[in-house]
Amino acid sequence: MLNTLSFGLLCMLSRGSFSGYDLMLKLQPFWQAKHSQIYPLLAKLDQAGYVEHIKIEQSDKPDKKVYSLTGKGRQALIEWVPEPAAEPPTTRDEINLKAYAMWMISDKDAMRQLFETKAAHHREKLEYYDRLLEQVKQESGDNLESIDDKNFGRYILIRKAITLANTQIEWCGWVLSFFDRHAQKEERQ
Amino acid sequence: MLNTLSFGLLCMLSRGSFSGYDLMLKLQPFWQAKHSQIYPLLAKLDQAGYVEHIKIEQSDKPDKKVYSLTGKGRQALIEWVPEPAAEPPTTRDEINLKAYAMWMISDKDAMRQLFETKAAHHREKLEYYDRLLEQVKQESGDNLESIDDKNFGRYILIRKAITLANTQIEWCGWVLSFFDRHAQKEERQ
DNA sequence: ACGACCATGTAAGCGGTTACATGATTAT
DNA sequence: ATAATCATGTAACCGCTTACATGGTCGT
């Protein structure tokens, strides 16, 4: 049986034909995977008949393999997609652990820095997803907010990423406000 | 060198002494790990001198090993905690993949179900974290909102989990509203 | 009776990261 | 010069999940 990453690749290929490199870039925002995991998997899916590829020779860039869904691949996808998703989804953020033990650290400024860089990372992500949203809007226009649109899924995912990033940024700001109050107390003494 | 899960265990032990079973339960909400990963790691940390344990014999329940931080463990922790966290944090939610390919699925009611059960799971999590918050509030009282408090880290993490769960629930509701509009359009025809 | 909770462990196997390997083009 | 982008692959290793194994108590 296929694993989740395989279905992730098939999902991307449901919307067009792409090289392994392209698939990696498209998949990254929604399911982290390195090229060293993707290339061998694509070869396996190819052998098993879920995808097929053609070689594209390029003069300015390296040659590439462009993959497409086969009928078998499409069939496997439309059976998998409506099945219940694995719960709970996995999330692993080191800051959760570091926050838990922060009471041991006397250097509060170092801890403050952790939350500031965390906020900065989320602001970067937010900018990225904002740009993605503009792209999708230009592609689809006003038809986008209909579940029949081919881009609807991509649209709602980008929207989720944006609201989650905003929530994280707000949370970091809220935490940092405690550090500010703490610093003011120190000054008065 | 120690891996992240090891530091996760040390973080939990920074706040008290716990059995492997307790550590698993405490760690779960912030860093998913099964007992089969935790027990051997604790033994390794024990051998390497980062933690130590005493055997507690119980008559009503199975005997257990209660672990505590050693000086070496505490030292390793206070060096690790202020170091920058690994970026980006990993998140893997199958619904992200399924949404991407939902345009292929003609059975929109099945897709609707996916978002409804997703919302239900987040509501469950929300209830769990609400209860945790009440616990922490009772333990710490009003002192809680000070970065010097031992419970401050736990407090802000629970707060984050609550706001993120709320954002996810709202997003699911927003997505479901499109399904409602779609269903109404169908009816008119 | 049956399942859930407490409690600890081992073993097999899949999933995922890091490092090794190559190499042209373009931008700073 | 140096780094980034495009492009594909392999190998070693660590992280993580699933399954196997045991066994008492408590609630329904």
CSV table of C-alpha atoms (C1' of nucleotides) in Angstrom, one decimal:
chain,number,residue,atom,x,y,z
A,1,MET,CA,0.0,0.0,0.0
A,2,LEU,CA,1.0,3.6,-0.6
A,3,ASN,CA,2.0,5.9,2.2
A,4,THR,CA,0.8,9.4,2.8
A,5,LEU,CA,3.6,11.1,1.0
A,6,SER,CA,2.8,9.1,-2.1
A,7,PHE,CA,-0.8,10.3,-2.0
A,8,GLY,CA,0.6,13.8,-1.4
A,9,LEU,CA,2.5,13.5,-4.7
A,10,LEU,CA,-0.6,12.1,-6.5
A,11,CYS,CA,-2.6,15.1,-5.1
A,12,MET,CA,-0.2,17.6,-6.6
A,13,LEU,CA,-0.2,15.7,-9.9
A,14,SER,CA,-4.0,15.8,-9.9
A,15,ARG,CA,-3.7,19.4,-10.9
A,16,GLY,CA,-1.1,19.1,-13.7
A,17,SER,CA,2.2,17.5,-14.7
A,18,PHE,CA,5.3,18.4,-12.8
A,19,SER,CA,9.0,17.4,-12.4
A,20,GLY,CA,10.2,15.9,-9.1
A,21,TYR,CA,11.8,19.3,-8.3
A,22,ASP,CA,8.5,21.1,-8.9
A,23,LEU,CA,6.6,18.6,-6.8
A,24,MET,CA,9.0,19.1,-3.9
A,25,LEU,CA,8.4,22.9,-4.0
A,26,LYS,CA,4.7,22.6,-4.3
A,27,LEU,CA,4.4,20.0,-1.6
A,28,GLN,CA,6.7,21.8,1.0
A,29,PRO,CA,4.2,24.3,2.3
A,30,PHE,CA,1.6,21.6,3.1
A,31,TRP,CA,3.7,18.5,3.7
A,32,GLN,CA,7.4,18.7,4.5
A,33,ALA,CA,9.5,16.4,2.4
A,34,LYS,CA,13.1,16.5,1.1
A,35,HIS,CA,14.1,15.7,-2.5
A,36,SER,CA,16.0,12.6,-1.2
A,37,GLN,CA,12.6,11.1,-0.2
A,38,ILE,CA,10.6,12.3,-3.2
A,39,TYR,CA,12.8,11.1,-6.1
A,40,PRO,CA,13.0,7.5,-5.0
A,41,LEU,CA,9.2,7.5,-4.2
A,42,LEU,CA,8.4,8.9,-7.7
A,43,ALA,CA,10.4,6.1,-9.3
A,44,LYS,CA,8.5,3.6,-7.2
A,45,LEU,CA,5.1,5.1,-8.1
A,46,ASP,CA,6.3,5.0,-11.8
A,47,GLN,CA,7.2,1.3,-11.6
A,48,ALA,CA,3.9,0.5,-9.9
A,49,GLY,CA,2.0,2.3,-12.6
A,50,TYR,CA,0.4,5.2,-10.6
A,51,VAL,CA,2.4,7.8,-12.5
A,52,GLU,CA,4.3,8.0,-15.8
A,53,HIS,CA,7.0,10.4,-17.0
A,54,ILE,CA,8.5,11.9,-20.1
A,55,LYS,CA,12.1,13.2,-20.3
A,56,ILE,CA,12.4,16.9,-21.1
A,57,GLU,CA,15.8,18.1,-22.4
A,58,GLN,CA,16.7,21.6,-21.6
A,59,SER,CA,19.7,23.6,-22.8
A,60,ASP,CA,19.9,26.3,-20.1
A,61,LYS,CA,18.9,24.1,-17.2
A,62,PRO,CA,19.5,20.4,-16.4
A,63,ASP,CA,17.2,17.9,-18.1
A,64,LYS,CA,14.2,16.8,-16.2
A,65,LYS,CA,11.5,14.2,-15.9
A,66,VAL,CA,7.9,15.5,-16.0
A,67,TYR,CA,5.4,13.2,-14.2
A,68,SER,CA,1.7,12.8,-14.9
A,69,LEU,CA,-1.1,10.8,-13.2
A,70,THR,CA,-2.1,7.5,-14.9
A,71,GLY,CA,-5.6,6.1,-14.8
A,72,LYS,CA,-4.6,3.8,-12.0
A,73,GLY,CA,-3.1,6.8,-10.1
A,74,ARG,CA,-6.3,8.8,-10.5
A,75,GLN,CA,-8.4,5.9,-9.3
A,76,ALA,CA,-6.3,5.4,-6.2
A,77,LEU,CA,-6.6,9.1,-5.5
A,78,ILE,CA,-10.3,9.4,-5.7
A,79,GLU,CA,-10.6,6.5,-3.4
A,80,TRP,CA,-8.2,7.9,-0.8
A,81,VAL,CA,-9.3,11.6,-0.7
A,82,PRO,CA,-12.7,11.1,0.8
A,83,GLU,CA,-11.4,8.6,3.5
A,84,PRO,CA,-11.2,10.1,7.0
A,85,ALA,CA,-7.8,11.9,7.6
A,86,ALA,CA,-5.4,10.5,10.2
A,87,GLU,CA,-6.0,12.1,13.6
A,88,PRO,CA,-4.4,13.9,15.4
A,89,PRO,CA,-2.2,15.7,12.8
A,90,THR,CA,1.5,15.8,14.0
A,91,THR,CA,3.0,19.1,15.0
A,92,ARG,CA,6.5,19.5,16.5
A,93,ASP,CA,7.7,22.9,17.5
A,94,GLU,CA,10.7,23.1,19.8
A,95,ILE,CA,9.6,26.3,21.3
A,96,ASN,CA,6.9,24.3,23.1
A,97,LEU,CA,9.5,22.4,24.9
A,98,LYS,CA,11.8,25.4,25.6
A,99,ALA,CA,8.8,27.4,26.9
A,100,TYR,CA,8.0,24.6,29.3
A,101,ALA,CA,11.5,24.9,30.9
A,102,MET,CA,12.0,28.6,30.6
A,103,TRP,CA,11.5,29.2,34.3
A,104,MET,CA,14.9,27.7,34.9
A,105,ILE,CA,16.7,30.3,32.7
A,106,SER,CA,17.8,33.4,34.5
A,107,ASP,CA,18.8,35.2,31.3
A,108,LYS,CA,15.3,36.4,30.4
A,109,ASP,CA,16.6,38.5,27.5
A,110,ALA,CA,17.8,35.3,25.8
A,111,MET,CA,14.3,33.8,26.2
A,112,ARG,CA,12.8,37.0,24.9
A,113,GLN,CA,14.9,36.6,21.8
A,114,LEU,CA,13.4,33.1,21.2
A,115,PHE,CA,9.9,34.5,20.9
A,116,GLU,CA,11.1,37.4,18.8
A,117,THR,CA,12.7,35.2,16.2
A,118,LYS,CA,9.7,32.9,16.3
A,119,ALA,CA,7.5,35.9,15.4
A,120,ALA,CA,9.9,36.9,12.7
A,121,HIS,CA,9.7,33.5,11.1
A,122,HIS,CA,5.9,33.5,11.1
A,123,ARG,CA,5.9,37.0,9.6
A,124,GLU,CA,8.1,35.7,6.7
A,125,LYS,CA,5.7,32.8,6.2
A,126,LEU,CA,2.8,35.2,6.2
A,127,GLU,CA,4.3,37.3,3.5
A,128,TYR,CA,5.0,34.1,1.5
A,129,TYR,CA,1.4,33.0,1.8
A,130,ASP,CA,0.1,36.5,1.0
A,131,ARG,CA,2.0,36.4,-2.3
A,132,LEU,CA,0.6,32.9,-3.0
A,133,LEU,CA,-2.9,34.1,-2.4
A,134,GLU,CA,-2.5,37.0,-4.9
A,135,GLN,CA,-1.2,34.4,-7.5
A,136,VAL,CA,-4.2,32.1,-7.0
A,137,LYS,CA,-6.6,35.1,-7.2
A,138,GLN,CA,-5.1,36.2,-10.5
A,139,GLU,CA,-5.4,32.7,-11.9
A,140,SER,CA,-9.0,32.1,-10.9
A,141,GLY,CA,-10.6,35.5,-10.5
A,142,ASP,CA,-14.0,35.6,-8.7
A,143,ASN,CA,-14.9,32.0,-9.5
A,144,LEU,CA,-12.5,31.0,-6.8
A,145,GLU,CA,-15.0,31.0,-3.9
A,146,SER,CA,-16.9,28.0,-5.3
A,147,ILE,CA,-16.2,24.5,-4.3
A,148,ASP,CA,-16.4,23.4,-7.9
A,149,ASP,CA,-13.4,25.5,-8.9
A,150,LYS,CA,-10.2,23.6,-9.5
A,151,ASN,CA,-8.3,26.2,-7.3
A,152,PHE,CA,-10.8,26.1,-4.4
A,153,GLY,CA,-8.7,23.6,-2.4
A,154,ARG,CA,-5.5,25.6,-2.8
A,155,TYR,CA,-7.4,28.8,-1.9
A,156,ILE,CA,-8.8,27.5,1.4
A,157,LEU,CA,-5.4,26.0,2.4
A,158,ILE,CA,-3.6,29.3,1.8
A,159,ARG,CA,-6.3,31.1,3.8
A,160,LYS,CA,-5.8,28.6,6.6
A,161,ALA,CA,-2.0,29.1,6.6
A,162,ILE,CA,-2.5,32.9,6.7
A,163,THR,CA,-4.9,32.9,9.7
A,164,LEU,CA,-2.8,30.4,11.6
A,165,ALA,CA,0.4,32.5,11.0
A,166,ASN,CA,-1.5,35.6,12.2
A,167,THR,CA,-2.6,33.7,15.3
A,168,GLN,CA,1.0,32.7,16.0
A,169,ILE,CA,2.3,36.2,15.5
A,170,GLU,CA,-0.4,37.6,17.9
A,171,TRP,CA,0.5,34.9,20.4
A,172,CYS,CA,4.2,35.9,20.2
A,173,GLY,CA,3.3,39.5,20.7
A,174,TRP,CA,1.2,38.6,23.7
A,175,VAL,CA,4.0,36.7,25.3
A,176,LEU,CA,6.5,39.5,24.6
A,177,SER,CA,4.2,41.9,26.4
A,178,PHE,CA,4.9,40.0,29.6
A,179,PHE,CA,8.7,40.4,29.0
A,180,ASP,CA,8.1,44.2,28.5
A,181,ARG,CA,6.2,44.4,31.9
A,182,HIS,CA,9.0,42.4,33.5
A,183,ALA,CA,11.7,44.8,32.2
A,184,GLN,CA,9.8,47.8,33.4
A,185,LYS,CA,9.5,46.3,36.9
A,186,GLU,CA,13.3,45.8,36.9
A,187,GLU,CA,13.9,49.4,35.9
A,188,ARG,CA,11.9,50.8,38.8
A,189,GLN,CA,14.1,48.9,41.3
B,1,MET,CA,24.5,14.4,21.5
B,2,LEU,CA,21.0,14.3,22.8
B,3,ASN,CA,18.1,14.5,20.4
B,4,THR,CA,15.1,16.8,20.7
B,5,LEU,CA,12.9,14.3,22.4
B,6,SER,CA,15.6,13.8,25.1
B,7,PHE,CA,15.5,17.5,25.8
B,8,GLY,CA,11.7,17.3,25.9
B,9,LEU,CA,11.9,14.7,28.7
B,10,LEU,CA,14.5,16.8,30.5
B,11,CYS,CA,12.2,19.9,30.2
B,12,MET,CA,9.3,17.9,31.8
B,13,LEU,CA,11.6,16.8,34.6
B,14,SER,CA,12.7,20.3,35.2
B,15,ARG,CA,9.4,20.8,37.0
B,16,GLY,CA,9.4,17.7,39.1
B,17,SER,CA,10.0,14.0,39.3
B,18,PHE,CA,7.8,11.7,37.2
B,19,SER,CA,7.5,8.1,35.9
B,20,GLY,CA,8.0,7.3,32.2
B,21,TYR,CA,4.3,6.9,32.0
B,22,ASP,CA,3.6,10.3,33.5
B,23,LEU,CA,6.2,11.9,31.2
B,24,MET,CA,4.5,10.4,28.2
B,25,LEU,CA,1.2,11.9,29.2
B,26,LYS,CA,2.7,15.3,30.0
B,27,LEU,CA,4.7,15.4,26.8
B,28,GLN,CA,2.0,14.3,24.4
B,29,PRO,CA,0.2,17.6,24.1
B,30,PHE,CA,3.3,19.5,23.1
B,31,TRP,CA,5.5,16.8,21.5
B,32,GLN,CA,4.0,13.6,20.3
B,33,ALA,CA,5.8,10.4,21.4
B,34,LYS,CA,4.8,6.9,22.1
B,35,HIS,CA,5.9,4.9,25.2
B,36,SER,CA,8.0,2.6,23.0
B,37,GLN,CA,10.2,5.6,22.2
B,38,ILE,CA,10.2,7.1,25.7
B,39,TYR,CA,11.1,4.1,27.9
B,40,PRO,CA,14.4,3.2,26.0
B,41,LEU,CA,15.4,6.9,25.8
B,42,LEU,CA,14.9,7.3,29.6
B,43,ALA,CA,17.1,4.2,30.2
B,44,LYS,CA,19.8,5.8,27.9
B,45,LEU,CA,19.6,9.2,29.7
B,46,ASP,CA,19.9,7.3,33.0
B,47,GLN,CA,23.0,5.5,31.9
B,48,ALA,CA,24.5,8.7,30.5
B,49,GLY,CA,23.9,10.4,33.9
B,50,TYR,CA,21.4,13.1,32.8
B,51,VAL,CA,18.6,11.6,35.0
B,52,GLU,CA,18.4,9.1,37.9
B,53,HIS,CA,15.5,7.0,39.1
B,54,ILE,CA,14.1,5.3,42.2
B,55,LYS,CA,11.8,2.3,42.2
B,56,ILE,CA,8.4,2.8,43.7
B,57,GLU,CA,6.5,-0.3,44.7
B,58,GLN,CA,2.8,0.0,44.5
B,59,SER,CA,0.2,-2.6,45.7
B,60,ASP,CA,-2.8,-1.5,43.7
B,61,LYS,CA,-1.0,-0.5,40.5
B,62,PRO,CA,2.2,-1.8,38.8
B,63,ASP,CA,5.5,-0.8,40.3
B,64,LYS,CA,7.1,2.2,38.6
B,65,LYS,CA,10.4,4.1,38.2
B,66,VAL,CA,10.3,7.7,39.2
B,67,TYR,CA,12.9,9.8,37.3
B,68,SER,CA,14.6,13.1,38.4
B,69,LEU,CA,17.1,15.4,36.8
B,70,THR,CA,20.7,15.2,37.9
B,71,GLY,CA,23.1,18.1,38.0
B,72,LYS,CA,24.4,17.1,34.6
B,73,GLY,CA,20.9,17.0,33.2
B,74,ARG,CA,20.0,20.4,34.6
B,75,GLN,CA,23.2,21.8,33.1
B,76,ALA,CA,22.5,20.4,29.7
B,77,LEU,CA,19.0,21.8,29.8
B,78,ILE,CA,20.0,25.4,30.7
B,79,GLU,CA,22.4,25.4,27.8
B,80,TRP,CA,19.9,24.0,25.3
B,81,VAL,CA,16.8,26.0,26.2
B,82,PRO,CA,18.1,29.5,25.2
B,83,GLU,CA,19.5,28.2,21.9
B,84,PRO,CA,17.5,29.1,18.8
B,85,ALA,CA,14.7,26.6,18.0
B,86,ALA,CA,14.8,24.5,14.9
B,87,GLU,CA,12.9,26.3,12.0
B,88,PRO,CA,10.5,25.7,10.5
B,89,PRO,CA,8.5,23.5,13.0
B,90,THR,CA,7.1,20.4,11.3
B,91,THR,CA,3.3,20.1,10.8
B,92,ARG,CA,1.7,17.3,8.8
B,93,ASP,CA,-2.1,17.3,8.5
B,94,GLU,CA,-3.6,15.0,5.9
B,95,ILE,CA,-6.5,17.3,5.3
B,96,ASN,CA,-4.0,19.7,3.6
B,97,LEU,CA,-3.4,17.1,0.9
B,98,LYS,CA,-7.0,15.9,0.6
B,99,ALA,CA,-8.2,19.5,0.2
B,100,TYR,CA,-5.7,20.0,-2.6
B,101,ALA,CA,-7.2,17.3,-4.6
B,102,MET,CA,-10.9,17.8,-3.6
B,103,TRP,CA,-11.8,19.2,-7.0
B,104,MET,CA,-11.6,15.7,-8.4
B,105,ILE,CA,-14.2,14.3,-6.0
B,106,SER,CA,-17.8,14.5,-7.2
B,107,ASP,CA,-19.3,13.4,-3.9
B,108,LYS,CA,-19.2,16.8,-2.2
B,109,ASP,CA,-21.0,15.4,0.8
B,110,ALA,CA,-18.2,13.1,1.6
B,111,MET,CA,-15.8,16.0,1.4
B,112,ARG,CA,-18.0,18.1,3.7
B,113,GLN,CA,-17.8,15.2,6.2
B,114,LEU,CA,-14.0,15.6,6.3
B,115,PHE,CA,-14.2,19.2,7.4
B,116,GLU,CA,-16.9,18.4,9.9
B,117,THR,CA,-15.0,15.7,11.6
B,118,LYS,CA,-11.9,17.9,11.6
B,119,ALA,CA,-13.8,20.6,13.4
B,120,ALA,CA,-15.1,18.1,15.9
B,121,HIS,CA,-11.6,16.9,16.7
B,122,HIS,CA,-10.4,20.5,17.2
B,123,ARG,CA,-13.4,21.1,19.5
B,124,GLU,CA,-12.4,18.1,21.6
B,125,LYS,CA,-8.9,19.4,21.9
B,126,LEU,CA,-10.2,22.8,22.8
B,127,GLU,CA,-12.2,21.3,25.7
B,128,TYR,CA,-9.1,19.4,26.9
B,129,TYR,CA,-7.0,22.5,26.9
B,130,ASP,CA,-9.7,24.6,28.6
B,131,ARG,CA,-9.7,22.0,31.4
B,132,LEU,CA,-5.9,22.1,31.6
B,133,LEU,CA,-6.0,25.9,31.8
B,134,GLU,CA,-8.4,25.7,34.8
B,135,GLN,CA,-6.0,23.3,36.5
B,136,VAL,CA,-3.0,25.6,36.0
B,137,LYS,CA,-5.0,28.6,37.2
B,138,GLN,CA,-6.0,26.8,40.4
B,139,GLU,CA,-2.4,25.8,41.0
B,140,SER,CA,-0.8,29.2,40.5
B,141,GLY,CA,-3.6,31.8,41.2
B,142,ASP,CA,-2.9,35.3,40.1
B,143,ASN,CA,0.9,35.0,40.1
B,144,LEU,CA,0.6,33.1,36.9
B,145,GLU,CA,0.9,36.0,34.6
B,146,SER,CA,4.5,36.7,35.6
B,147,ILE,CA,7.5,35.3,33.6
B,148,ASP,CA,9.1,34.4,36.9
B,149,ASP,CA,6.4,32.0,37.8
B,150,LYS,CA,7.2,28.3,37.4
B,151,ASN,CA,3.9,27.8,35.7
B,152,PHE,CA,4.2,30.7,33.2
B,153,GLY,CA,5.6,28.5,30.4
B,154,ARG,CA,2.9,25.9,30.8
B,155,TYR,CA,0.3,28.8,30.9
B,156,ILE,CA,1.4,30.4,27.7
B,157,LEU,CA,1.5,27.1,25.9
B,158,ILE,CA,-2.0,26.2,26.9
B,159,ARG,CA,-3.1,29.6,25.7
B,160,LYS,CA,-1.4,29.1,22.4
B,161,ALA,CA,-3.1,25.7,22.0
B,162,ILE,CA,-6.5,27.2,22.7
B,163,THR,CA,-6.2,30.1,20.3
B,164,LEU,CA,-4.8,27.8,17.5
B,165,ALA,CA,-7.7,25.4,18.1
B,166,ASN,CA,-10.2,28.2,17.9
B,167,THR,CA,-8.6,29.4,14.6
B,168,GLN,CA,-8.8,25.9,13.2
B,169,ILE,CA,-12.5,25.6,14.2
B,170,GLU,CA,-13.3,29.0,12.7
B,171,TRP,CA,-11.6,28.0,9.5
B,172,CYS,CA,-13.5,24.7,9.3
B,173,GLY,CA,-16.7,26.7,9.8
B,174,TRP,CA,-15.7,29.1,7.0
B,175,VAL,CA,-15.0,26.2,4.6
B,176,LEU,CA,-18.3,24.5,5.5
B,177,SER,CA,-20.2,27.7,4.7
B,178,PHE,CA,-19.2,27.3,1.1
B,179,PHE,CA,-20.6,23.8,1.1
B,180,ASP,CA,-23.9,25.2,2.5
B,181,ARG,CA,-24.1,27.8,-0.3
B,182,HIS,CA,-23.3,25.0,-2.8
B,183,ALA,CA,-26.1,22.9,-1.5
B,184,GLN,CA,-28.6,25.7,-1.7
B,185,LYS,CA,-27.7,26.3,-5.3
B,186,GLU,CA,-28.3,22.7,-6.0
B,187,GLU,CA,-31.8,22.9,-4.4
B,188,ARG,CA,-32.9,25.8,-6.5
B,189,GLN,CA,-32.2,23.8,-9.6
C,1,DA,C1',-17.2,-10.4,30.5
C,2,DC,C1',-15.0,-6.4,28.5
C,3,DG,C1',-12.6,-2.4,28.1
C,4,DA,C1',-9.9,1.3,30.2
C,5,DC,C1',-6.1,2.7,33.0
C,6,DC,C1',-1.6,1.9,35.0
C,7,DA,C1',3.1,0.5,34.0
C,8,DT,C1',7.2,-1.1,31.5
C,9,DG,C1',9.7,-3.1,28.1
C,10,DT,C1',11.5,-5.2,23.1
C,11,DA,C1',11.6,-5.8,18.0
C,12,DA,C1',10.6,-5.0,13.2
C,13,DG,C1',10.0,-1.9,9.8
C,14,DC,C1',8.7,2.4,7.7
C,15,DG,C1',9.4,7.5,7.5
C,16,DG,C1',12.5,11.3,7.3
C,17,DT,C1',17.0,13.8,7.6
C,18,DT,C1',21.7,14.5,6.5
C,19,DA,C1',25.4,13.8,3.8
C,20,DC,C1',27.6,12.5,-0.5
C,21,DA,C1',27.8,13.3,-5.6
C,22,DT,C1',27.5,16.1,-10.0
C,23,DG,C1',27.2,20.2,-12.8
C,24,DA,C1',25.5,24.2,-15.7
C,25,DT,C1',23.5,29.0,-15.4
C,26,DT,C1',22.5,33.4,-13.3
C,27,DA,C1',22.7,37.0,-10.1
C,28,DT,C1',25.4,39.8,-6.5
D,1,DA,C1',34.6,34.9,-6.2
D,2,DT,C1',30.3,33.2,-4.0
D,3,DA,C1',25.9,31.9,-3.5
D,4,DA,C1',21.4,30.6,-5.3
D,5,DT,C1',18.5,28.1,-8.6
D,6,DC,C1',17.6,24.1,-11.3
D,7,DA,C1',17.8,19.1,-11.5
D,8,DT,C1',18.4,14.2,-10.1
D,9,DG,C1',19.9,10.6,-7.6
D,10,DT,C1',22.2,7.2,-3.6
D,11,DA,C1',23.5,5.7,1.2
D,12,DA,C1',23.8,5.9,6.0
D,13,DC,C1',21.5,6.9,9.9
D,14,DC,C1',18.2,8.4,13.2
D,15,DG,C1',13.2,9.1,14.5
D,16,DC,C1',8.9,7.2,15.0
D,17,DT,C1',5.0,3.9,14.6
D,18,DT,C1',3.1,-0.6,15.0
D,19,DA,C1',3.0,-4.9,17.0
D,20,DC,C1',4.3,-8.2,20.5
D,21,DA,C1',4.4,-9.2,25.5
D,22,DT,C1',2.7,-9.2,30.5
D,23,DG,C1',-0.5,-8.4,34.2
D,24,DG,C1',-3.2,-6.3,38.1
D,25,DT,C1',-7.2,-3.1,39.4
D,26,DC,C1',-11.5,-0.7,38.6
D,27,DG,C1',-15.7,0.6,36.5
D,28,DT,C1',-19.9,-0.8,33.5
